[in-house]
Amino acid sequence: MLAASRISGVLASPFRATTQKLAFMASSALIENPKYQFLKDLGLESVNNGVYNGTWSGSGDLISSVCPSNGSVIAQVRQGSVEDYEAAVTASNEAWNIWADIPAPKRGEIVRQIGDELRKNLKPLGQLVSLEMGKILPEGIGEVQEYVDICDYAVGLSRMLEGKVLPSERPGHVLLEQWNPLGVVGVISAFNFPVAVYGWNNAIALVCGNTLLWKGAPSTPLCSIATTKIVAQVLERNGLPGAICSLVTGGANIGEAMANDKRLPLLSFTGSTQVGKKVGVAVQERFGKHLLELGGNNAIIVAEDADIDVVIRASLFACVGTAGQRCTTTRRLIVHEKVYDEVLSKLVKAYSQVIDRIGDPLEETTLIGPLHSKLSFEGYLKAIEDAKAAGGKVEFGGKIIERPGFYVEPTIISGLPHDAPVVHRETFAPIVYVLKASSVEESISWNNEVDQGLSSSIFTQNLGNVFKWIGPKGSDCGIVNVNIPTSGAEIGGAFGGEKHTGGGRESGSDAWKQYMRRSTCTINYTRELPLAQGIKFE
């Protein structure tokens, strides 16, 4: 996120330390441990340059990437400065002049090769995601697979980018739509999906004819660097400028430069609603385009006729998967009063069966990894404190786990009113509030009353409920599910949400249109000059 900083048990303040301490950490970093050989297999070193625009460099602060599961330094990164950013934008613009002239199907061929290179590195890159972000290994590998899948999708898209031929009211005239690339697309991604979100933007923007400049989250710089190395190999192998996919790691100064830069006609930002609001205003002030993927306060509605066993299985991953750090995590479970007690008791039992499977995300038996940072840790504790103060009852969890890293118990809280401030506040942690409702209609109104509008689900066997839920007076979210949880979106559909979630759409459907500009073109193939609407000027 734009203004995010990471505080670990090893480093106080955002990644700063004395030269002597940094030298010590470099010698004891995880990258030197044979257990983490995959780091070197990805081309990472003890100290890595964090800027790429055809060549690797970096003249900013030297920072340390810290593993959230044990508090150890993984490796160090030399961040980019504002001067490095300026050089990268210049190089990206120069590369665009080459890239935009390449036919779209040929651009698709390059994206196909990127997907193949990612396939070769599926496991090591997935392991890096788990190590640096904290999600369990199947999710880490799944995130890289998502990038592979969107590459496959974009290859097909490269031969299907479409315009329209429209009927003209004027004889001898053709009216059509032409789509062209924007130029350099800026991408600012968040820590919770340090590879996949860039992948969505990268694959689609490339086939549309854009170049990219990426700023990953400050706390997952190694994922950004390793991913860029994979992409750069493909570009360089094909004799193309590396600046087609530039990278500048850095903090808020780089993000602010991107938001205010007229040379970036589109800025795609994934992060908090608070920061996204500032980004959106800055981009709008310069009349740029923004694609915002912000917060979510997602709900599952359980109707009285729902299949309760399916509800429990679906809710378990939706609530505790990725330690509650997905933007689509279920944070509110709105249950009909007739099945409320049954759902609550079975959910508590399900949680009790996974509590012993919290641990190192790289271990095969682990189902729940750590929170990503001390900031997340503190947010978890504050939410539980506020919930108790408001009259909430902790049905399960509610405690930190005393071990190295940022581990907490997944938590269920009951007894709060649907509009309690803590319930309406998104907390990026594994906390779910179980709310008792008297009807589907009331549940829908509660689903819609929060500021965010990302993902939502209903569990019901009633077709009337289904069509009410997906209709004009149903869920006001961008993702509206039936009998599946709020998380786990497929790449074929456009991903994003409404209201304070930002309104952006990435990945499938017609999300590609956000990466292009539309021109309405009229062609006269006669010597006559009739005017539209029958106007005579003679």
Coordinates of C-alpha atoms in Angstrom, one line a residue:
M1 CA 0.0 0.0 0.0
L2 CA 1.1 3.5 -0.8
A3 CA 1.9 4.7 2.7
A4 CA 2.4 1.3 4.4
S5 CA 5.4 0.5 6.5
R6 CA 6.3 -2.8 8.1
I7 CA 7.3 -3.1 11.7
S8 CA 8.8 -6.5 12.8
G9 CA 10.1 -8.0 16.0
V10 CA 13.6 -7.5 14.6
L11 CA 13.5 -4.0 13.3
A12 CA 11.9 -0.9 14.9
S13 CA 10.6 1.7 12.4
P14 CA 10.2 1.1 8.7
F15 CA 13.3 -1.0 7.7
R16 CA 16.0 1.3 9.0
A17 CA 19.1 0.2 10.9
T18 CA 22.7 1.1 11.3
T19 CA 25.2 0.0 8.7
Q20 CA 26.8 -2.3 11.2
K21 CA 23.5 -3.9 12.2
L22 CA 22.5 -4.4 8.5
A23 CA 25.8 -6.1 7.8
F24 CA 25.2 -8.5 10.7
M25 CA 21.7 -9.2 9.4
A26 CA 22.9 -9.9 5.9
S27 CA 25.3 -12.5 7.2
S28 CA 22.5 -14.2 9.2
A29 CA 19.7 -13.8 6.7
L30 CA 17.5 -16.7 5.7
I31 CA 18.7 -16.5 2.2
E32 CA 22.0 -18.0 3.5
N33 CA 20.2 -21.0 5.0
P34 CA 20.2 -24.1 2.7
K35 CA 16.6 -24.7 3.8
Y36 CA 15.6 -21.7 1.7
Q37 CA 17.6 -22.5 -1.4
F38 CA 14.6 -21.5 -3.5
L39 CA 15.5 -17.9 -2.9
K40 CA 18.8 -18.2 -4.7
D41 CA 17.1 -20.4 -7.4
L42 CA 14.9 -17.3 -8.1
G43 CA 18.0 -15.2 -8.6
L44 CA 17.8 -13.4 -5.3
E45 CA 20.9 -12.4 -3.3
S46 CA 21.7 -11.3 0.2
V47 CA 21.5 -7.7 -1.1
N48 CA 19.2 -7.0 -4.1
N49 CA 18.8 -3.9 -6.2
G50 CA 15.1 -2.9 -6.2
V51 CA 14.9 -0.9 -9.4
Y52 CA 14.6 -2.4 -12.9
N53 CA 14.2 -0.4 -16.2
G54 CA 16.2 -2.7 -18.5
T55 CA 19.1 -2.8 -16.0
W56 CA 19.1 -3.4 -12.2
S57 CA 20.0 -0.5 -9.9
G58 CA 18.8 1.3 -6.8
S59 CA 20.0 4.4 -4.9
G60 CA 17.5 4.6 -2.1
D61 CA 17.4 3.2 1.4
L62 CA 18.7 -0.2 2.2
I63 CA 15.9 -2.2 3.8
S64 CA 15.4 -5.7 5.2
S65 CA 12.6 -8.0 4.2
V66 CA 11.4 -9.7 7.4
C67 CA 9.7 -13.1 7.5
P68 CA 6.4 -12.8 9.4
S69 CA 6.4 -16.4 10.6
N70 CA 9.6 -16.1 12.6
G71 CA 10.8 -12.5 12.6
S72 CA 14.0 -13.2 10.8
V73 CA 15.5 -11.2 8.0
I74 CA 15.1 -12.9 4.6
A75 CA 17.4 -10.6 2.6
Q76 CA 18.0 -7.0 1.9
V77 CA 16.8 -4.6 -0.8
R78 CA 18.2 -1.3 -2.1
Q79 CA 15.1 0.7 -2.7
G80 CA 14.6 3.2 -5.5
S81 CA 14.8 6.9 -5.0
V82 CA 12.7 9.6 -6.7
E83 CA 15.6 10.0 -9.2
D84 CA 15.4 6.3 -9.9
Y85 CA 11.7 6.6 -10.5
E86 CA 12.2 9.4 -13.0
A87 CA 14.6 7.3 -14.9
A88 CA 12.2 4.4 -14.9
V89 CA 9.3 6.5 -16.2
T90 CA 11.5 7.9 -19.0
A91 CA 12.6 4.4 -20.0
S92 CA 9.1 3.0 -19.9
N93 CA 7.8 5.8 -22.2
E94 CA 10.7 5.1 -24.7
A95 CA 9.9 1.3 -24.5
W96 CA 6.2 2.1 -25.2
N97 CA 7.1 3.5 -28.6
I98 CA 8.5 0.1 -29.5
W99 CA 5.8 -2.1 -27.8
A100 CA 2.8 -0.2 -29.1
D101 CA 3.9 -0.9 -32.7
I102 CA 4.0 -4.6 -32.2
P103 CA 0.7 -6.3 -33.4
A104 CA -1.5 -7.4 -30.5
P105 CA -1.2 -11.2 -31.3
K106 CA 2.6 -10.8 -31.2
R107 CA 2.3 -9.1 -27.9
G108 CA 0.2 -12.1 -26.8
E109 CA 3.0 -14.4 -27.8
I110 CA 5.3 -12.6 -25.3
V111 CA 2.7 -12.9 -22.6
R112 CA 2.4 -16.6 -23.4
Q113 CA 6.2 -17.0 -22.8
I114 CA 5.9 -15.1 -19.5
G115 CA 3.2 -17.6 -18.4
D116 CA 5.5 -20.5 -19.4
E117 CA 8.4 -19.0 -17.4
L118 CA 6.1 -18.6 -14.4
R119 CA 5.2 -22.3 -14.8
K120 CA 8.8 -23.2 -14.5
N121 CA 9.1 -21.2 -11.3
L122 CA 5.7 -22.1 -9.9
K123 CA 6.9 -23.8 -6.7
P124 CA 9.9 -21.6 -5.8
L125 CA 8.0 -18.3 -6.4
G126 CA 5.1 -19.8 -4.4
Q127 CA 7.5 -20.6 -1.6
L128 CA 8.7 -17.0 -1.6
V129 CA 5.2 -15.7 -1.4
S130 CA 4.6 -17.9 1.7
L131 CA 7.9 -16.9 3.3
E132 CA 7.6 -13.2 2.7
M133 CA 3.9 -12.7 3.0
G134 CA 2.9 -15.4 5.4
K135 CA 0.2 -17.3 3.5
I136 CA 0.3 -21.1 3.5
L137 CA 2.2 -22.8 0.6
P138 CA -0.8 -24.1 -1.3
E139 CA -2.1 -20.5 -1.4
G140 CA 1.3 -19.2 -2.3
I141 CA 1.6 -21.6 -5.3
G142 CA -2.1 -20.9 -6.1
E143 CA -1.3 -17.2 -6.3
V144 CA 1.5 -17.8 -8.9
Q145 CA -0.9 -20.1 -10.8
E146 CA -3.4 -17.3 -10.9
Y147 CA -0.8 -15.2 -12.8
V148 CA -0.2 -18.1 -15.1
D149 CA -3.9 -18.4 -15.8
I150 CA -4.3 -14.7 -16.5
C151 CA -1.5 -15.0 -19.0
D152 CA -3.3 -17.8 -20.8
Y153 CA -6.5 -15.6 -20.8
A154 CA -4.6 -12.6 -22.1
V155 CA -3.1 -14.7 -25.0
G156 CA -6.5 -15.4 -26.2
L157 CA -7.6 -11.8 -25.6
S158 CA -4.7 -10.6 -27.8
R159 CA -6.6 -12.0 -30.8
M160 CA -10.0 -10.8 -29.7
L161 CA -9.6 -7.2 -28.7
E162 CA -12.7 -5.8 -30.3
G163 CA -14.3 -2.6 -31.5
K164 CA -17.7 -2.0 -33.0
V165 CA -19.0 -1.0 -36.4
L166 CA -22.2 1.0 -35.9
P167 CA -24.9 2.0 -38.4
S168 CA -24.4 5.5 -39.6
E169 CA -27.4 7.7 -40.3
R170 CA -25.5 9.4 -43.1
P171 CA -25.2 7.8 -46.5
G172 CA -21.7 6.8 -47.6
H173 CA -20.4 7.0 -44.0
V174 CA -19.0 4.3 -41.6
L175 CA -19.2 4.8 -37.9
L176 CA -16.9 2.6 -35.8
E177 CA -15.1 2.4 -32.4
Q178 CA -11.3 2.1 -32.2
W179 CA -9.4 1.0 -29.1
N180 CA -5.8 2.0 -28.5
P181 CA -3.3 1.6 -25.7
L182 CA -2.9 4.3 -23.0
G183 CA 0.9 4.4 -22.7
V184 CA 2.6 3.6 -19.4
V185 CA 0.3 2.0 -16.8
G186 CA 1.3 2.4 -13.1
V187 CA 0.6 -0.4 -10.7
I188 CA 0.8 -0.2 -6.9
S189 CA 0.0 -3.6 -5.3
A190 CA -0.5 -4.7 -1.7
F191 CA 1.3 -7.1 0.5
N192 CA -1.5 -9.7 0.7
F193 CA -1.3 -10.7 -3.0
P194 CA 2.3 -9.7 -3.9
V195 CA 2.3 -11.5 -7.2
A196 CA -1.2 -12.2 -8.5
V197 CA -2.5 -8.6 -8.4
Y198 CA 0.4 -7.4 -10.5
G199 CA -0.2 -10.4 -12.8
W200 CA -3.7 -9.4 -13.5
N201 CA -2.6 -5.9 -14.5
N202 CA 0.6 -7.0 -16.2
A203 CA -0.9 -9.6 -18.6
I204 CA -3.9 -7.6 -19.7
A205 CA -2.1 -4.2 -20.0
L206 CA 0.6 -5.8 -22.1
V207 CA -1.6 -7.3 -24.7
C208 CA -3.5 -4.0 -24.9
G209 CA -0.2 -2.4 -25.9
N210 CA 0.8 -0.6 -22.7
T211 CA 4.1 -0.7 -20.8
L212 CA 4.1 -1.0 -17.0
L213 CA 5.8 0.6 -14.0
W214 CA 5.3 -1.4 -10.8
K215 CA 5.7 -0.5 -7.2
G216 CA 5.0 -3.5 -5.0
A217 CA 4.3 -3.3 -1.2
P218 CA 7.3 -2.1 0.8
S219 CA 7.0 -5.2 3.0
T220 CA 7.2 -7.8 0.1
P221 CA 10.0 -6.4 -2.1
L222 CA 11.6 -9.8 -2.8
C223 CA 8.3 -11.0 -4.4
S224 CA 8.4 -7.9 -6.6
I225 CA 12.0 -8.4 -7.6
A226 CA 11.8 -12.2 -8.2
T227 CA 8.7 -11.7 -10.4
T228 CA 10.3 -8.9 -12.4
K229 CA 13.4 -11.1 -13.0
I230 CA 11.1 -13.8 -14.5
V231 CA 9.4 -11.3 -16.7
A232 CA 12.6 -9.6 -17.7
Q233 CA 14.2 -12.9 -18.8
V234 CA 11.4 -13.2 -21.4
L235 CA 11.7 -9.6 -22.7
E236 CA 15.5 -9.8 -22.9
R237 CA 15.4 -13.2 -24.7
N238 CA 13.1 -11.7 -27.3
G239 CA 15.3 -8.6 -27.8
L240 CA 12.7 -6.3 -26.3
P241 CA 13.4 -3.4 -23.9
G242 CA 13.3 -4.5 -20.3
A243 CA 11.6 -1.2 -19.5
I244 CA 8.4 -2.6 -21.0
C245 CA 7.9 -4.0 -17.4
S246 CA 9.8 -1.6 -15.0
L247 CA 10.0 -1.9 -11.3
V248 CA 10.7 0.7 -8.6
T249 CA 10.5 -0.6 -5.0
G250 CA 10.0 2.1 -2.4
G251 CA 7.8 3.8 0.1
A252 CA 5.2 6.5 0.1
N253 CA 7.5 8.9 -1.8
I254 CA 7.4 6.7 -4.9
G255 CA 3.6 6.1 -4.6
E256 CA 3.0 9.8 -4.3
A257 CA 5.1 10.5 -7.4
M258 CA 3.1 7.9 -9.3
A259 CA -0.2 9.3 -8.2
N260 CA 0.8 12.8 -9.3
D261 CA 2.6 11.9 -12.6
K262 CA 0.8 12.9 -15.8
R263 CA 3.0 10.5 -17.7
L264 CA 1.0 7.6 -16.1
P265 CA -2.4 7.9 -17.8
L266 CA -3.7 5.0 -15.7
L267 CA -2.8 4.1 -12.1
S268 CA -4.0 0.8 -10.7
F269 CA -3.9 0.9 -6.9
T270 CA -4.7 -2.0 -4.5
G271 CA -4.7 -1.3 -0.8
S272 CA -6.6 0.3 2.0
T273 CA -9.7 2.5 1.4
Q274 CA -8.0 5.3 3.4
V275 CA -5.0 5.5 1.1
G276 CA -7.0 4.7 -2.0
K277 CA -9.1 7.8 -1.4
K278 CA -6.0 10.0 -1.5
V279 CA -4.7 8.2 -4.6
G280 CA -8.0 8.6 -6.4
V281 CA -8.2 12.3 -5.6
A282 CA -4.6 12.9 -6.7
V283 CA -5.1 11.1 -10.0
Q284 CA -8.4 12.8 -10.7
E285 CA -6.9 16.2 -10.1
R286 CA -4.6 15.6 -13.0
F287 CA -7.5 14.1 -15.0
G288 CA -5.8 10.7 -15.1
K289 CA -7.6 7.3 -14.9
H290 CA -7.5 5.3 -11.8
L291 CA -8.4 1.6 -11.1
L292 CA -9.0 1.2 -7.4
E293 CA -9.2 -2.1 -5.6
L294 CA -9.7 -1.2 -1.9
G295 CA -11.2 -2.6 1.3
G296 CA -14.0 -5.2 1.8
N297 CA -16.3 -5.9 4.8
N298 CA -17.8 -9.0 3.3
A299 CA -20.8 -10.9 4.6
I300 CA -22.2 -14.4 4.2
I301 CA -26.0 -14.5 4.6
V302 CA -27.3 -17.8 6.0
A303 CA -31.0 -18.3 5.2
E304 CA -33.2 -20.6 7.3
D305 CA -33.3 -23.2 4.5
A306 CA -29.5 -23.2 3.9
D307 CA -27.5 -26.5 3.9
I308 CA -25.7 -25.9 7.2
D309 CA -22.9 -28.4 6.6
V310 CA -22.0 -26.6 3.4
V311 CA -22.2 -23.3 5.2
I312 CA -19.7 -24.4 7.8
R313 CA -17.2 -25.8 5.3
A314 CA -17.4 -22.7 3.1
S315 CA -17.2 -20.3 6.0
L316 CA -14.2 -21.9 7.6
F317 CA -11.8 -21.1 4.7
A318 CA -13.5 -17.8 4.0
C319 CA -13.0 -16.6 7.6
V320 CA -9.6 -18.0 8.5
G321 CA -7.9 -18.6 5.2
T322 CA -4.8 -16.4 4.7
A323 CA -5.2 -15.6 8.4
G324 CA -8.1 -13.3 7.4
Q325 CA -5.9 -11.1 5.2
R326 CA -7.8 -11.4 1.9
C327 CA -9.8 -8.4 0.7
T328 CA -12.6 -11.0 0.2
T329 CA -12.3 -12.6 3.7
T330 CA -15.7 -13.1 5.4
R331 CA -15.9 -10.7 8.3
R332 CA -19.7 -10.8 9.0
L333 CA -21.8 -14.0 9.2
I334 CA -25.5 -12.9 9.1
V335 CA -27.5 -15.9 10.2
H336 CA -31.3 -16.4 10.3
E337 CA -32.5 -16.7 13.9
K338 CA -34.0 -20.2 13.3
V339 CA -30.6 -21.7 12.5
Y340 CA -28.4 -19.2 14.4
D341 CA -27.5 -21.5 17.4
E342 CA -26.8 -24.5 15.2
V343 CA -24.5 -22.5 12.9
L344 CA -22.6 -20.8 15.8
S345 CA -22.0 -24.1 17.6
K346 CA -20.9 -25.9 14.5
L347 CA -18.6 -23.1 13.5
V348 CA -16.9 -23.1 16.9
K349 CA -16.4 -26.8 16.6
A350 CA -14.8 -26.4 13.1
Y351 CA -12.5 -23.7 14.5
S352 CA -11.4 -26.0 17.3
Q353 CA -10.4 -28.6 14.7
V354 CA -7.9 -26.2 12.9
I355 CA -6.5 -24.3 15.9
D356 CA -3.6 -26.8 16.2
R357 CA -2.7 -26.3 12.5
I358 CA -1.4 -22.8 12.9
G359 CA 2.3 -22.5 12.2
D360 CA 5.0 -22.2 9.6
P361 CA 3.3 -21.6 6.3
L362 CA 5.9 -23.6 4.4
E363 CA 5.0 -26.8 6.4
E364 CA 2.6 -29.1 4.6
T365 CA 0.4 -29.6 7.7
T366 CA -0.2 -25.9 8.3
L367 CA -3.6 -24.4 7.4
I368 CA -3.2 -21.0 9.0
G369 CA 0.0 -18.9 8.9
P370 CA 0.8 -15.6 10.7
L371 CA -0.4 -12.1 10.3
H372 CA 1.8 -10.2 8.0
S373 CA 3.1 -7.5 10.4
K374 CA 3.1 -5.9 13.8
L375 CA 0.6 -3.4 12.5
S376 CA -1.9 -6.2 11.7
F377 CA -1.1 -7.7 15.1
E378 CA -2.1 -4.5 16.8
G379 CA -5.3 -4.1 14.7
Y380 CA -6.4 -7.6 15.7
L381 CA -6.0 -6.9 19.4
K382 CA -7.7 -3.5 19.1
A383 CA -10.8 -5.0 17.3
I384 CA -11.3 -7.6 20.0
E385 CA -10.9 -5.0 22.8
D386 CA -13.5 -2.8 21.0
A387 CA -15.9 -5.7 20.4
K388 CA -15.8 -6.7 24.1
A389 CA -16.4 -3.1 25.2
A390 CA -19.4 -2.9 22.9
G391 CA -20.9 -6.1 24.5
G392 CA -19.6 -8.7 22.2
K393 CA -18.8 -12.2 23.4
V394 CA -15.7 -14.1 22.2
E395 CA -17.0 -17.5 21.3
F396 CA -13.6 -18.8 20.1
G397 CA -10.0 -17.5 20.0
G398 CA -9.3 -13.9 20.8
K399 CA -5.6 -14.3 21.9
I400 CA -2.2 -13.9 20.5
I401 CA 0.0 -17.0 20.3
E402 CA 3.2 -16.7 22.2
R403 CA 5.9 -17.8 19.6
P404 CA 8.2 -16.0 17.2
G405 CA 6.3 -14.3 14.4
F406 CA 2.9 -12.7 14.3
Y407 CA 0.5 -15.5 15.2
V408 CA -3.0 -15.1 16.5
E409 CA -6.0 -17.3 17.2
P410 CA -8.8 -17.2 14.6
T411 CA -11.7 -15.5 16.4
I412 CA -15.5 -15.7 16.5
I413 CA -17.4 -12.9 18.2
S414 CA -21.2 -12.9 18.9
G415 CA -23.7 -10.7 20.6
L416 CA -23.0 -7.4 18.8
P417 CA -25.6 -5.3 17.0
H418 CA -25.3 -5.4 13.2
D419 CA -24.4 -1.7 13.1
A420 CA -21.8 -1.7 15.9
P421 CA -18.8 0.5 14.9
V422 CA -16.3 -2.4 15.2
V423 CA -18.5 -4.5 13.0
H424 CA -18.6 -1.8 10.3
R425 CA -14.8 -1.3 10.5
E426 CA -12.7 -3.6 8.4
T427 CA -10.1 -5.4 10.4
F428 CA -7.5 -7.2 8.3
A429 CA -7.3 -10.2 10.6
P430 CA -9.1 -13.6 11.2
I431 CA -12.1 -12.1 13.1
V432 CA -15.7 -12.9 12.2
Y433 CA -18.8 -11.3 13.8
V434 CA -21.8 -13.7 13.9
L435 CA -25.0 -11.7 13.7
K436 CA -28.6 -12.8 14.2
A437 CA -31.2 -11.7 11.7
S438 CA -35.0 -12.3 11.4
S439 CA -35.3 -12.6 7.6
V440 CA -33.4 -12.6 4.3
E441 CA -34.7 -9.1 3.6
E442 CA -33.2 -7.8 6.9
S443 CA -30.0 -9.7 6.1
I444 CA -29.6 -8.1 2.7
S445 CA -30.1 -4.6 4.3
W446 CA -27.3 -5.4 6.8
N447 CA -25.1 -6.7 4.0
N448 CA -25.5 -3.4 2.2
E449 CA -25.2 -0.9 5.1
V450 CA -21.4 -1.0 5.3
D451 CA -19.3 1.4 3.3
Q452 CA -17.5 -1.2 1.3
G453 CA -19.0 -3.3 -1.4
L454 CA -16.6 -6.0 -2.6
S455 CA -17.8 -9.6 -2.0
S456 CA -21.0 -11.2 -0.6
S457 CA -22.6 -14.5 -0.4
I458 CA -26.0 -16.1 0.4
F459 CA -26.6 -19.7 1.3
T460 CA -30.2 -20.8 0.4
Q461 CA -32.1 -23.4 -1.5
N462 CA -34.9 -21.0 -2.3
L463 CA -34.9 -19.7 -5.9
G464 CA -36.8 -16.6 -4.9
N465 CA -34.0 -15.7 -2.4
V466 CA -31.4 -16.3 -5.1
F467 CA -33.0 -13.9 -7.7
K468 CA -33.8 -11.3 -5.0
W469 CA -30.1 -11.5 -3.9
I470 CA -28.7 -11.0 -7.4
G471 CA -31.4 -8.5 -8.4
P472 CA -31.6 -4.7 -8.2
K473 CA -32.6 -4.7 -4.5
G474 CA -30.2 -7.4 -3.6
S475 CA -26.5 -7.3 -2.8
D476 CA -24.8 -4.0 -3.7
C477 CA -21.4 -5.6 -4.1
G478 CA -19.2 -6.2 -7.1
I479 CA -19.1 -10.0 -6.3
V480 CA -22.4 -11.6 -5.5
N481 CA -22.3 -15.3 -4.8
V482 CA -24.8 -18.1 -4.1
N483 CA -23.9 -21.2 -2.0
I484 CA -20.2 -20.5 -2.2
P485 CA -18.1 -18.3 0.1
T486 CA -17.0 -14.7 -0.4
S487 CA -13.4 -15.6 -1.3
G488 CA -12.0 -17.6 -4.3
A489 CA -12.9 -15.5 -7.3
E490 CA -12.1 -16.9 -10.8
I491 CA -10.0 -15.0 -13.3
G492 CA -12.7 -15.2 -16.1
G493 CA -14.9 -12.6 -14.3
A494 CA -14.1 -9.0 -13.6
F495 CA -12.9 -8.6 -10.1
G496 CA -13.7 -5.5 -8.0
G497 CA -16.3 -3.8 -5.9
E498 CA -18.5 -0.8 -5.4
K499 CA -18.7 2.1 -3.0
H500 CA -15.6 2.5 -0.8
T501 CA -14.1 -0.5 -2.5
G502 CA -13.3 1.9 -5.3
G503 CA -15.3 0.7 -8.4
G504 CA -12.3 -0.8 -10.2
R505 CA -12.4 -4.0 -12.2
E506 CA -9.4 -6.2 -13.0
S507 CA -8.9 -9.6 -14.6
G508 CA -11.6 -11.0 -16.9
S509 CA -14.8 -10.0 -18.7
D510 CA -14.3 -6.6 -20.3
A511 CA -11.8 -5.3 -17.7
W512 CA -9.3 -4.9 -20.5
K513 CA -11.2 -1.7 -21.6
Q514 CA -9.8 0.1 -18.6
Y515 CA -6.3 -0.2 -20.0
M516 CA -7.2 1.4 -23.4
R517 CA -8.7 4.6 -24.7
R518 CA -11.8 4.5 -27.0
S519 CA -12.2 6.6 -30.1
T520 CA -15.4 7.0 -32.0
C521 CA -14.4 7.3 -35.7
T522 CA -16.6 8.4 -38.6
I523 CA -15.3 7.7 -42.1
N524 CA -16.8 9.4 -45.2
Y525 CA -16.0 7.4 -48.4
T526 CA -18.0 9.8 -50.7
R527 CA -17.7 13.4 -51.9
E528 CA -20.9 14.3 -50.2
L529 CA -21.0 16.0 -46.8
P530 CA -24.4 15.3 -45.2
L531 CA -24.7 16.5 -41.5
A532 CA -26.2 14.4 -38.7
Q533 CA -29.7 14.9 -37.4
G534 CA -30.7 16.2 -40.9
I535 CA -29.2 19.6 -40.3
K536 CA -28.9 21.7 -43.5
F537 CA -26.1 24.3 -43.8
E538 CA -26.4 25.6 -47.3

